CSV table of C-alpha atoms and ligand atoms in Angstrom, one decimal:
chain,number,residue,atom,x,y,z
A,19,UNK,CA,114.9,5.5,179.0
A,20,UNK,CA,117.1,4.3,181.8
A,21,UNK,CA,118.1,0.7,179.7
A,22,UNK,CA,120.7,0.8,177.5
A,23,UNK,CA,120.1,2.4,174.0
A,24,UNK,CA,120.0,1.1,170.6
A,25,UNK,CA,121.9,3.4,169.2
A,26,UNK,CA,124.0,6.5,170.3
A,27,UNK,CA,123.9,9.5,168.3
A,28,UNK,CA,127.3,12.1,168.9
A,29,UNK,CA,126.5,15.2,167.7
A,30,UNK,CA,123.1,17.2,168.0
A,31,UNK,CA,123.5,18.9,164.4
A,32,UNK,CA,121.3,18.7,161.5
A,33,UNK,CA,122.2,15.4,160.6
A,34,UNK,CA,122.3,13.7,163.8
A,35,UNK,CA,118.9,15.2,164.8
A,36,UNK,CA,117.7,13.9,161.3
A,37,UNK,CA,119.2,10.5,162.0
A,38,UNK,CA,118.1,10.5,165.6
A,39,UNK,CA,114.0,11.3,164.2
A,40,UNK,CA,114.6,8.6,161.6
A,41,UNK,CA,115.6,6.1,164.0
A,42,UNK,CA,113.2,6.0,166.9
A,43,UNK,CA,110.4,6.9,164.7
A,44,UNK,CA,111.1,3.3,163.5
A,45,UNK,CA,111.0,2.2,167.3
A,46,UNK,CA,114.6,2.5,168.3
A,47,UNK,CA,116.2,3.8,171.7
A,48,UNK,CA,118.2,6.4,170.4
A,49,UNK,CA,120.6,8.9,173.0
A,50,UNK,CA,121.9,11.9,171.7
A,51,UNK,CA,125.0,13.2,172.9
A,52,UNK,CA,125.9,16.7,171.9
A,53,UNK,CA,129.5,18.5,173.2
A,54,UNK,CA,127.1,22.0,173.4
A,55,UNK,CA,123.4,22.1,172.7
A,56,UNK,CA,121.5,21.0,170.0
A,57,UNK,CA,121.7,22.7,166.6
A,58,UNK,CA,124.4,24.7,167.7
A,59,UNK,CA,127.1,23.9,164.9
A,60,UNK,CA,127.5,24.7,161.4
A,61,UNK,CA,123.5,24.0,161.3
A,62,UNK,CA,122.7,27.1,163.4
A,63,UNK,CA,124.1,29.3,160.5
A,64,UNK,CA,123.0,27.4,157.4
A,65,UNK,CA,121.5,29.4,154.9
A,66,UNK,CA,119.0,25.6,153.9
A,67,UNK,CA,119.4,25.9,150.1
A,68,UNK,CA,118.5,22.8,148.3
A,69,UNK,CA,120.7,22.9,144.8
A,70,UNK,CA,122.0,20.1,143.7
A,71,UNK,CA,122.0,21.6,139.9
A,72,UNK,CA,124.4,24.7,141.0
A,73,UNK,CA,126.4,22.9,144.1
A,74,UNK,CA,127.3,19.8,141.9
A,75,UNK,CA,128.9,19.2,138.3
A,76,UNK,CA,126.7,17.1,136.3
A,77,UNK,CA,126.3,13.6,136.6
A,78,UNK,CA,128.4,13.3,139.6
A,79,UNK,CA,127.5,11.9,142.4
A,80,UNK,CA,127.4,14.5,144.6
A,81,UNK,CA,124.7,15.7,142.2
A,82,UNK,CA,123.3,12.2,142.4
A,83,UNK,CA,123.1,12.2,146.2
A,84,UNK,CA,120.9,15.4,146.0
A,85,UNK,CA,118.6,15.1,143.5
A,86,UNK,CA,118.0,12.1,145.2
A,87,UNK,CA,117.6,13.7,148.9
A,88,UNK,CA,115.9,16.3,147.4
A,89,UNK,CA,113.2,13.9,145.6
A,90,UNK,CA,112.4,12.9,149.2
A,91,UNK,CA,112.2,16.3,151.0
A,92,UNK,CA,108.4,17.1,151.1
A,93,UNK,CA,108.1,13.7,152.9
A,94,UNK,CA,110.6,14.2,155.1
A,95,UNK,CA,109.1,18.2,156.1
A,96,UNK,CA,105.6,16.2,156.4
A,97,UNK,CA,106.5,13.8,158.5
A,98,UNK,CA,108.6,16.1,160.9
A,99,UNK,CA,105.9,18.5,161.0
A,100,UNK,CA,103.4,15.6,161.5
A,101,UNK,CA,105.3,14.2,164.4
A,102,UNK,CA,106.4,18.2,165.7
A,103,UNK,CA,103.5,19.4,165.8
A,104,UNK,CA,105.9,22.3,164.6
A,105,UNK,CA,105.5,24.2,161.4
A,106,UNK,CA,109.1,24.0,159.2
A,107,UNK,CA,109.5,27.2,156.5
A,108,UNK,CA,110.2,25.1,153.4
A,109,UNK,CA,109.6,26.2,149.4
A,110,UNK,CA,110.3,24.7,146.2
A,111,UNK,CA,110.1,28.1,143.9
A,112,UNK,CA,113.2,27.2,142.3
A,113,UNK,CA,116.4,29.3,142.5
A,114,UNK,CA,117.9,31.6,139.7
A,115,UNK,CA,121.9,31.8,139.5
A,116,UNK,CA,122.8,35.1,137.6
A,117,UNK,CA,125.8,36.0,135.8
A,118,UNK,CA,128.3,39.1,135.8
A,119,UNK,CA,130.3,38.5,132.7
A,120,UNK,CA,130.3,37.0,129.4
A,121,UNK,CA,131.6,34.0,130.0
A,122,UNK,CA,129.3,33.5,133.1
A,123,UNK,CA,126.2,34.0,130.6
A,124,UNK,CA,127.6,31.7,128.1
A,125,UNK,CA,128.1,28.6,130.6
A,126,UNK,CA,124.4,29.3,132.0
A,127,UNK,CA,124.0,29.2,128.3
A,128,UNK,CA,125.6,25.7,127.5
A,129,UNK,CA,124.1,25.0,131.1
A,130,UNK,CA,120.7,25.0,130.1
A,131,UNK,CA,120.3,22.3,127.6
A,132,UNK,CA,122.5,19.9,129.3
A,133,UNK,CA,120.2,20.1,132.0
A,134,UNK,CA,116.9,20.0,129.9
A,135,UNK,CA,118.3,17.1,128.6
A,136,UNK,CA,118.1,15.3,132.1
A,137,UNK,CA,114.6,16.5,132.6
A,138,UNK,CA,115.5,19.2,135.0
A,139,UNK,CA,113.1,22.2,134.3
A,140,UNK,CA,115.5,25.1,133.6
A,141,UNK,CA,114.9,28.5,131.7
A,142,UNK,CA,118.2,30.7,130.2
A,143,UNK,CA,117.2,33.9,130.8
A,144,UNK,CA,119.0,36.8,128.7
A,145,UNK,CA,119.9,40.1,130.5
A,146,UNK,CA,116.1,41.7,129.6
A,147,UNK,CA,114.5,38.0,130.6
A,148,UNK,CA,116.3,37.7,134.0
A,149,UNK,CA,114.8,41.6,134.8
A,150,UNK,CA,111.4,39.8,134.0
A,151,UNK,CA,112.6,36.9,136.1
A,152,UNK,CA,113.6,39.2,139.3
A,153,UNK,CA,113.8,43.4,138.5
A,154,UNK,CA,115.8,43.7,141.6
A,155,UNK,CA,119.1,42.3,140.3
A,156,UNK,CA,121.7,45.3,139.4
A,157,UNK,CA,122.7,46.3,136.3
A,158,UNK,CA,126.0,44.5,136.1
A,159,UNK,CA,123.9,40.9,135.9
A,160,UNK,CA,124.2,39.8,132.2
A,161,UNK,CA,121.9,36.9,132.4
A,162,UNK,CA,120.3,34.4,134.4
A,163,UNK,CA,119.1,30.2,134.7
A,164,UNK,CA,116.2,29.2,136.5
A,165,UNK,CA,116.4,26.0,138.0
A,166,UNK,CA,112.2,25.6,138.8
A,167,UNK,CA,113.4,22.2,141.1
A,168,UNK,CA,115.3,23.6,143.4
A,169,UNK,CA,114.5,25.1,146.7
A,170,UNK,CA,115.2,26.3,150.2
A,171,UNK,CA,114.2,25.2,154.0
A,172,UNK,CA,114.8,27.1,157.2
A,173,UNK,CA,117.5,25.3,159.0
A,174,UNK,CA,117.2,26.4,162.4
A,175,UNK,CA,113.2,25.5,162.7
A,176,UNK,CA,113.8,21.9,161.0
A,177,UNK,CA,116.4,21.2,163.5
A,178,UNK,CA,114.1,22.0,166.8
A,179,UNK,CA,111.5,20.2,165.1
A,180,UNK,CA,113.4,17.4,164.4
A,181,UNK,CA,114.6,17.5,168.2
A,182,UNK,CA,110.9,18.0,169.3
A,183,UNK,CA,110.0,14.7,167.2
A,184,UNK,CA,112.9,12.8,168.2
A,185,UNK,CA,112.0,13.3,172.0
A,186,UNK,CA,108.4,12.3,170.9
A,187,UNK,CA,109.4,9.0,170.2
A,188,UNK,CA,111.4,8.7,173.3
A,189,UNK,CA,114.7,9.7,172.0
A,190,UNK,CA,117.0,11.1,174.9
A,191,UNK,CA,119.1,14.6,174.6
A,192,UNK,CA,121.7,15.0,176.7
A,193,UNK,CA,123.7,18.8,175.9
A,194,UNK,CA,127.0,19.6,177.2
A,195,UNK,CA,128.5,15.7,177.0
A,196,UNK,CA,131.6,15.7,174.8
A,197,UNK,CA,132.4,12.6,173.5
A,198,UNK,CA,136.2,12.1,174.6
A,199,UNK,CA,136.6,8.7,173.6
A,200,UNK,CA,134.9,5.5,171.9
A,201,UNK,CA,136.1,2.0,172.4
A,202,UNK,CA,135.2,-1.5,171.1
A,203,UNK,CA,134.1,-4.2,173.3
A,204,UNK,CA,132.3,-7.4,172.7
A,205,UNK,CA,129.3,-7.0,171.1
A,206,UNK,CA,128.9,-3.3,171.9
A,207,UNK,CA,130.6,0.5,171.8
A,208,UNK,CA,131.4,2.2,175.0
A,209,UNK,CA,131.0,5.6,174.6
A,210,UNK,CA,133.3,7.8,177.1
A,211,UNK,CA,132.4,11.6,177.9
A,212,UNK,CA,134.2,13.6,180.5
A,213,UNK,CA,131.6,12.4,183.4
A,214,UNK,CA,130.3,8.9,182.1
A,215,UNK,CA,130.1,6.4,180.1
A,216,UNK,CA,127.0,4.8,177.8
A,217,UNK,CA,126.9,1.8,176.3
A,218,UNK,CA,125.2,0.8,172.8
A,219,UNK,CA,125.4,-1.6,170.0
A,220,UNK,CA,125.2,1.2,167.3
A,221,UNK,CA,127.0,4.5,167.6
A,222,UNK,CA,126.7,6.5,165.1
A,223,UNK,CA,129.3,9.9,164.2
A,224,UNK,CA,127.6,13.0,163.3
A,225,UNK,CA,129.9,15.2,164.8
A,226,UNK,CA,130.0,17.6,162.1
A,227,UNK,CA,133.6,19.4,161.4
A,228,UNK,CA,134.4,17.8,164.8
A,229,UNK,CA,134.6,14.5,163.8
A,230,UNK,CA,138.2,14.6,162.6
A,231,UNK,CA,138.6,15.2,167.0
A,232,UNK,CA,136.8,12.1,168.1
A,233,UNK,CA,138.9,9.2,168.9
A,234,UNK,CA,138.1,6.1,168.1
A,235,UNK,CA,140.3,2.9,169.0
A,236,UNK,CA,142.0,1.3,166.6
A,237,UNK,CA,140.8,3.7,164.1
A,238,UNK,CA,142.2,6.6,161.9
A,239,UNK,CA,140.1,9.5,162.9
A,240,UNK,CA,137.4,10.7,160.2
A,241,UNK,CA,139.1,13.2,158.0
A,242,UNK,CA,136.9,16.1,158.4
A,243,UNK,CA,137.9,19.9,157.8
A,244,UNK,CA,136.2,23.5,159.1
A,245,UNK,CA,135.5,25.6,156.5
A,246,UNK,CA,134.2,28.8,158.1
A,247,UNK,CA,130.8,30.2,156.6
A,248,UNK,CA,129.9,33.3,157.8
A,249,UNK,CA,126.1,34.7,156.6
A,250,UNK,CA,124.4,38.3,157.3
A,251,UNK,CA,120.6,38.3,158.2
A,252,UNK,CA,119.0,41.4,156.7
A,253,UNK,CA,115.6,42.9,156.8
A,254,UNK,CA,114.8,44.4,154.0
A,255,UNK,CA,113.0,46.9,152.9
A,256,UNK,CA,109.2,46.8,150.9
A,257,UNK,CA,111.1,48.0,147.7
A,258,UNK,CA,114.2,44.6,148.4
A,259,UNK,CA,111.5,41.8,148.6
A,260,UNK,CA,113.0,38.9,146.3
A,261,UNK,CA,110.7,36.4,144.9
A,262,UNK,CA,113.2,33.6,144.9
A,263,UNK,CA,116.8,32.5,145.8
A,264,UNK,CA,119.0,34.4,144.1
A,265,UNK,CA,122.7,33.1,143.4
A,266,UNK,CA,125.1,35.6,142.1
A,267,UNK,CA,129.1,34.8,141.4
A,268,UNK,CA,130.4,36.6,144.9
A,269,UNK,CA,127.4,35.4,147.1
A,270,UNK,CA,123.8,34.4,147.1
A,271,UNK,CA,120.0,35.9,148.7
A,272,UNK,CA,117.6,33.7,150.5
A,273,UNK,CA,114.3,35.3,151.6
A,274,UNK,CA,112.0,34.8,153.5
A,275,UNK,CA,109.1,37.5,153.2
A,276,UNK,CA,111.0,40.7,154.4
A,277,UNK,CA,114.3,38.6,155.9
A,278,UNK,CA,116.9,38.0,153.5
A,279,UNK,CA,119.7,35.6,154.3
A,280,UNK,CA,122.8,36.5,152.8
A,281,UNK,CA,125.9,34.2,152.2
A,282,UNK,CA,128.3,33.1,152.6
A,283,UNK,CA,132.4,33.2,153.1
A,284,UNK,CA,133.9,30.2,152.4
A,285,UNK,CA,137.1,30.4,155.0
A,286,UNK,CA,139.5,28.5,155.8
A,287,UNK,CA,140.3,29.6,159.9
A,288,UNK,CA,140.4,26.7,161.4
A,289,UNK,CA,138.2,26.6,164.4
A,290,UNK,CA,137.5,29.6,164.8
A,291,UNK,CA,133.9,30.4,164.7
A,292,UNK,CA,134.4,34.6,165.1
A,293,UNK,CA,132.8,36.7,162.9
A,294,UNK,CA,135.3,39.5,161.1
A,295,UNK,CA,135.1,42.9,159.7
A,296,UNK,CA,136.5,41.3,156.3
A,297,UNK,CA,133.4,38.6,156.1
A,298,UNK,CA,130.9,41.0,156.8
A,299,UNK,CA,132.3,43.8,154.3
A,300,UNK,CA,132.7,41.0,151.8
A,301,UNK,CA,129.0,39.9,152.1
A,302,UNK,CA,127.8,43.2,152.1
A,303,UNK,CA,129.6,44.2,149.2
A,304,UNK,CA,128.6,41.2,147.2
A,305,UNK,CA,124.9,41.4,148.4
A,306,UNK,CA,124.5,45.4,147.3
A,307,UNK,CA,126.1,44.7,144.4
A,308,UNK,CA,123.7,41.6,143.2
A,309,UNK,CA,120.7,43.5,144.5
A,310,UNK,CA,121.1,47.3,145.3
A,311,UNK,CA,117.8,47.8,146.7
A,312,UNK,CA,119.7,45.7,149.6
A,313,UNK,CA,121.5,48.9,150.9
A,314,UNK,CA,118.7,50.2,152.9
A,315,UNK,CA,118.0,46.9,154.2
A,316,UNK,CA,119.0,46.8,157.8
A,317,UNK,CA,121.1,44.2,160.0
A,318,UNK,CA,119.3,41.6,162.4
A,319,UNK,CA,122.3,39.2,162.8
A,320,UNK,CA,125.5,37.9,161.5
A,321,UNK,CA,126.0,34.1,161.6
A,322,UNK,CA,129.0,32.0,161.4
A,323,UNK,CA,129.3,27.9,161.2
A,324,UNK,CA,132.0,25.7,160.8
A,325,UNK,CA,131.1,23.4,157.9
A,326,UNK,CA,132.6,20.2,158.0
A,327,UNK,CA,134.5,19.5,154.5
A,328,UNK,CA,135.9,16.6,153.3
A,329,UNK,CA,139.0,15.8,151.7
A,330,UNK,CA,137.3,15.0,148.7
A,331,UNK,CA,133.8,17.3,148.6
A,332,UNK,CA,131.5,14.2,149.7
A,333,UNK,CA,130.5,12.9,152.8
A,334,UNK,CA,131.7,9.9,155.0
A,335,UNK,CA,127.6,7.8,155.0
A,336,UNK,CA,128.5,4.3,156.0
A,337,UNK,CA,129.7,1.3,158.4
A,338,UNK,CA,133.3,1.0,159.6
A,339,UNK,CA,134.4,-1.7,158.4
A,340,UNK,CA,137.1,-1.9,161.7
A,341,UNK,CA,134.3,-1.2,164.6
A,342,UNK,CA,131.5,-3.4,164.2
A,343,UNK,CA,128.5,-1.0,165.1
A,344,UNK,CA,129.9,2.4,164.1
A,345,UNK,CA,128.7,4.6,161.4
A,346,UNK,CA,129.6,7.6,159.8
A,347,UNK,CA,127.4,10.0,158.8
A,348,UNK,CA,129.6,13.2,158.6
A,349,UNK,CA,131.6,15.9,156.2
A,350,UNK,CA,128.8,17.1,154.3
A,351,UNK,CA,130.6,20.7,153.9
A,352,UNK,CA,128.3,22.9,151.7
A,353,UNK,CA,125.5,20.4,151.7
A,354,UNK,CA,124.4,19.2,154.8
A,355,UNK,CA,120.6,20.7,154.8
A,356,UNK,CA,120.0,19.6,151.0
A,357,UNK,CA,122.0,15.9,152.2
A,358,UNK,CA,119.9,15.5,155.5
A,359,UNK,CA,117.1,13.3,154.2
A,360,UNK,CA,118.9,10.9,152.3
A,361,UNK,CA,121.5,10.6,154.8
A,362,UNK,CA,118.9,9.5,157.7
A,363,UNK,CA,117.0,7.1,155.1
A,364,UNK,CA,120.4,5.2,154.5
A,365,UNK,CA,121.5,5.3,158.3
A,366,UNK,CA,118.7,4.0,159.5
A,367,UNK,CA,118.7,1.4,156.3
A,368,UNK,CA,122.1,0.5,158.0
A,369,UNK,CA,121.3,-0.2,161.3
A,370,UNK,CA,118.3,-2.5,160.4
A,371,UNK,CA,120.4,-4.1,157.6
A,372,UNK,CA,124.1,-4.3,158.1
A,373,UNK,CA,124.5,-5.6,154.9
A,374,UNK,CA,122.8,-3.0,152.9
A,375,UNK,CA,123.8,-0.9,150.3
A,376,UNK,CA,125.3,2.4,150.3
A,377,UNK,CA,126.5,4.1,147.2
A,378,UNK,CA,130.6,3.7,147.3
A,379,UNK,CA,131.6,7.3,146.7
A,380,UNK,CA,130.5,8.1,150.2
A,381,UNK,CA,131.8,5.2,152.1
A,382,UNK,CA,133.7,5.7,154.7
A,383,UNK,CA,136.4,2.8,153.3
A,384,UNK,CA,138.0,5.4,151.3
A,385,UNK,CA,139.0,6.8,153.8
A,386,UNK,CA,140.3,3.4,155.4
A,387,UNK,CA,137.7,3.8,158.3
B,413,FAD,C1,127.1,29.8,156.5
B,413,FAD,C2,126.7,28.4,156.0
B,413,FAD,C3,125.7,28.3,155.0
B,413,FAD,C4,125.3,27.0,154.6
B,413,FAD,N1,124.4,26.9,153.7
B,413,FAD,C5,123.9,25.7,153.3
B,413,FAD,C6,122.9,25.6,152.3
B,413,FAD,O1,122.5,26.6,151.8
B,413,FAD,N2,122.5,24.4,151.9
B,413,FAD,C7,123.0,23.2,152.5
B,413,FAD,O2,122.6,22.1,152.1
B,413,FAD,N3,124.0,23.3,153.4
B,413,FAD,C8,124.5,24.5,153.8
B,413,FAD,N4,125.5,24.6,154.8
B,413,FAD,C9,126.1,23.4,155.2
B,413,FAD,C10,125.3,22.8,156.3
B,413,FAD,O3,124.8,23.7,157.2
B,413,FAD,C11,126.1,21.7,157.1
B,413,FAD,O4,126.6,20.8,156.1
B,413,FAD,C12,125.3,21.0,158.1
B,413,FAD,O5,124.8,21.9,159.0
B,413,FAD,C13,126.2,20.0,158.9
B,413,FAD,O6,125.4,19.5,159.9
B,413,FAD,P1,126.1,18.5,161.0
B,413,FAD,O7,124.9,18.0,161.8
B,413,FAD,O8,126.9,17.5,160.3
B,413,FAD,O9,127.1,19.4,161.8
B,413,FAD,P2,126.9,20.5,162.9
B,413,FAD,O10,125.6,21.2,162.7
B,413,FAD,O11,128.2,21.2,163.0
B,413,FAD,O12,126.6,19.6,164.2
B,413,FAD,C14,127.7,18.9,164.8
B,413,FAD,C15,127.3,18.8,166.3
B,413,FAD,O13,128.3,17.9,166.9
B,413,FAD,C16,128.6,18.4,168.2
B,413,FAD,N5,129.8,17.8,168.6
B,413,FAD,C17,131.1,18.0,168.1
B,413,FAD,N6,132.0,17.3,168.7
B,413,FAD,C18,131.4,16.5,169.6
B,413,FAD,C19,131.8,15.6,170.6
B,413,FAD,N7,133.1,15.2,170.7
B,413,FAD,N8,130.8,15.0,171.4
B,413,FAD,C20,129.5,15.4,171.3
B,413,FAD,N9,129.1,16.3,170.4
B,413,FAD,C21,130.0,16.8,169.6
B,413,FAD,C22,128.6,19.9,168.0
B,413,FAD,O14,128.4,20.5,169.3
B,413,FAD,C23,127.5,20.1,167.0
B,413,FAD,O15,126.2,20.4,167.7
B,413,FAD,C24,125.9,25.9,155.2
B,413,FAD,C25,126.8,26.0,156.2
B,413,FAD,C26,127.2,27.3,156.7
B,413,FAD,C27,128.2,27.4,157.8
């Protein structure tokens, strides 16, 4: 692809790999510009739970945004598999949050039926129930909710297969380019890095956490956060194997046969992407404690990402309404695996349609973008 792009993607994450498959599977010229290599932000250490039902309060829309993106994600793992050729872990065998006190057990409780009532399939389990449920948990879980809806995908293989696809389609990845600047000009965006310059009549920002450091003229810069997430990778042992997600109060257990993910801090360093003695203890603690089989499991790696959070919990999806041509698609903190499909479907809605609808609570105007 020597012409000039279509559309220029900044930010090799999750999202903009997602957004860059979307795009020139629907024949767009897409260039990807990424400040490091692909996949190596926040995605890199995302544990990929899908949980709309425990991340979200009902009816919000943050809850709206991923039932909906999670009604579409055993499309979206066909058709990246389909144009991968690459095989992408993904299950929907539900999750099940436990409780540690009274008061836990009595919202799961109240929980439940608000749930049923909006045809989520749900099960309170009491204390002897959950050990039906999962006999790993520990003694101090009081009771549990299975969500049967919910589910998990393994980050770091979706987002190489949704590189491999991208570059199927003729998309163009180009690592160590940091975006230093992006400037208006008739009819297009110039694009600056520290070596050259690209010109396109989209650009889209997925610069995860970043995006609050990319400069854009005559524009307030996106009003993203890091919120440090640090996340143990464990082999377990035959007598740990979970059967599902398990989500306790102090952290939760994602396995995949024998490998157990277990997360996360929720920090506020900065960026600072270190792992500490603190996180690690804390995460250990927490994991033992919701499963104690989990003390003999043994340690394969410790992850840390910077999530990007938003001031107000939801992401920035959208069109600014100063830079004709620019689109947000960043800040979406704890969510950005379960987010991924609907955020491509309505960026790519976008660039075919300016005028298309996007739901307000994640426009960028609120912002004043
Ligand atoms: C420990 C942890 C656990 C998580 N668990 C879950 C979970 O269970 N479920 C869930 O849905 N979500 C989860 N998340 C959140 C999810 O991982 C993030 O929301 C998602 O990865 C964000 O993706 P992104 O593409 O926006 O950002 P990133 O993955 O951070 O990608 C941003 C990219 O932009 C590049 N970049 C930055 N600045 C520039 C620039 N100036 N020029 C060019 N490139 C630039 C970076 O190099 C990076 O590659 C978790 C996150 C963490 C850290």
């Amino acid at each position: 692809m020597a012409t000039q792009p279509d559309v220029i993607v900044i930010g090799a994450g999750l999202i903009g790999c997602a957004i860059s498959h979307a795009l020139s599977r629907n024949g767009a010229q897409v260039l990807v510009l990424d400040a490091s290599a692909p996949g190596s932000g926040a995605s890199q250490a995302s544990a990929g739970v899908l949980c709309p039902h425990i991340e979200a309060v009902p009816d919000s829309p943050l809850q709206q945004l991923g039932v909906a993106s999670l009604g579409l994600y055993e499309q979206f793992i066909a058709r990246v598999q389909r144009d991968a050729g690459l095989d992408v872990p993904f299950v929907r065998d539900g999750t099940l949050e436990t409780a540690d006190s009274d008061e836990g057990a009595a919202h799961l409780a109240q929980l439940a039926p608000q749930l049923t009532a909006q045809g989520v399939a749900c099960t309170f389990a009491d204390g002897r129930a959950l050990r039906e449920l999962e006999p790993l948990v520990g003694d101090t879980q009081r009771a549990g909710l299975l969500i049967e809806t919910h589910g998990a995908v393994r980050v770091r293989d979706l987002v190489e297969a949704l590189r491999v696809a991208s570059l199927a389609f003729g998309t163009r990845f180009l690592e160590a380019e940091r975006v230093s600047q992006v400037s208006t000009r008739p009819g297009v965006l110039l694009v600056r890095t520290h070596a050259n310059r690209f010109e396109a009549p989209h650009v889209i920002v997925t610069a995860g956490a970043w995006s609050i450091r990319l400069p854009v003229d005559g524009q307030p810069a996106a009003p993203t956060h890091p919120v440090r997430g640090q996340l143990l990778r464990l082999q377990a042992t035959a007598a740990a194997m979970l059967r599902r997600v398990l989500w306790g109060r102090e952290c939760y257990l994602v396995p995949w046969g024998d490998e157990v993910l277990a997360g996360a801090t929720v920090e506020d360093a900065g960026f600072d992407a270190r792992a500490t003695v603190a996180g690690v203890i804390q995460l250990c603690s927490a994991a033992r404690a919701l499963v104690p089989a989990l003390a003999d499991a043994t340690f394969s790696e410790v992850r840390v990402g910077l999530r990007p959070g938003s001031p107000d919990a939801l992401p920035m999806i959208g069109a600014s309404h100063r830079a004709p041509g620019l689109i947000y698609a960043t800040g979406h903190h704890r969510n950005g695996a379960l987010l991924a499909p609907i955020t491509a479907d309505l960026v790519q809605r976008l660039v075919t349609d300016p005028g298309a609808t996007i739901p307000a609570a994640v426009s960028p105007s609120r912002f004043a973008l």
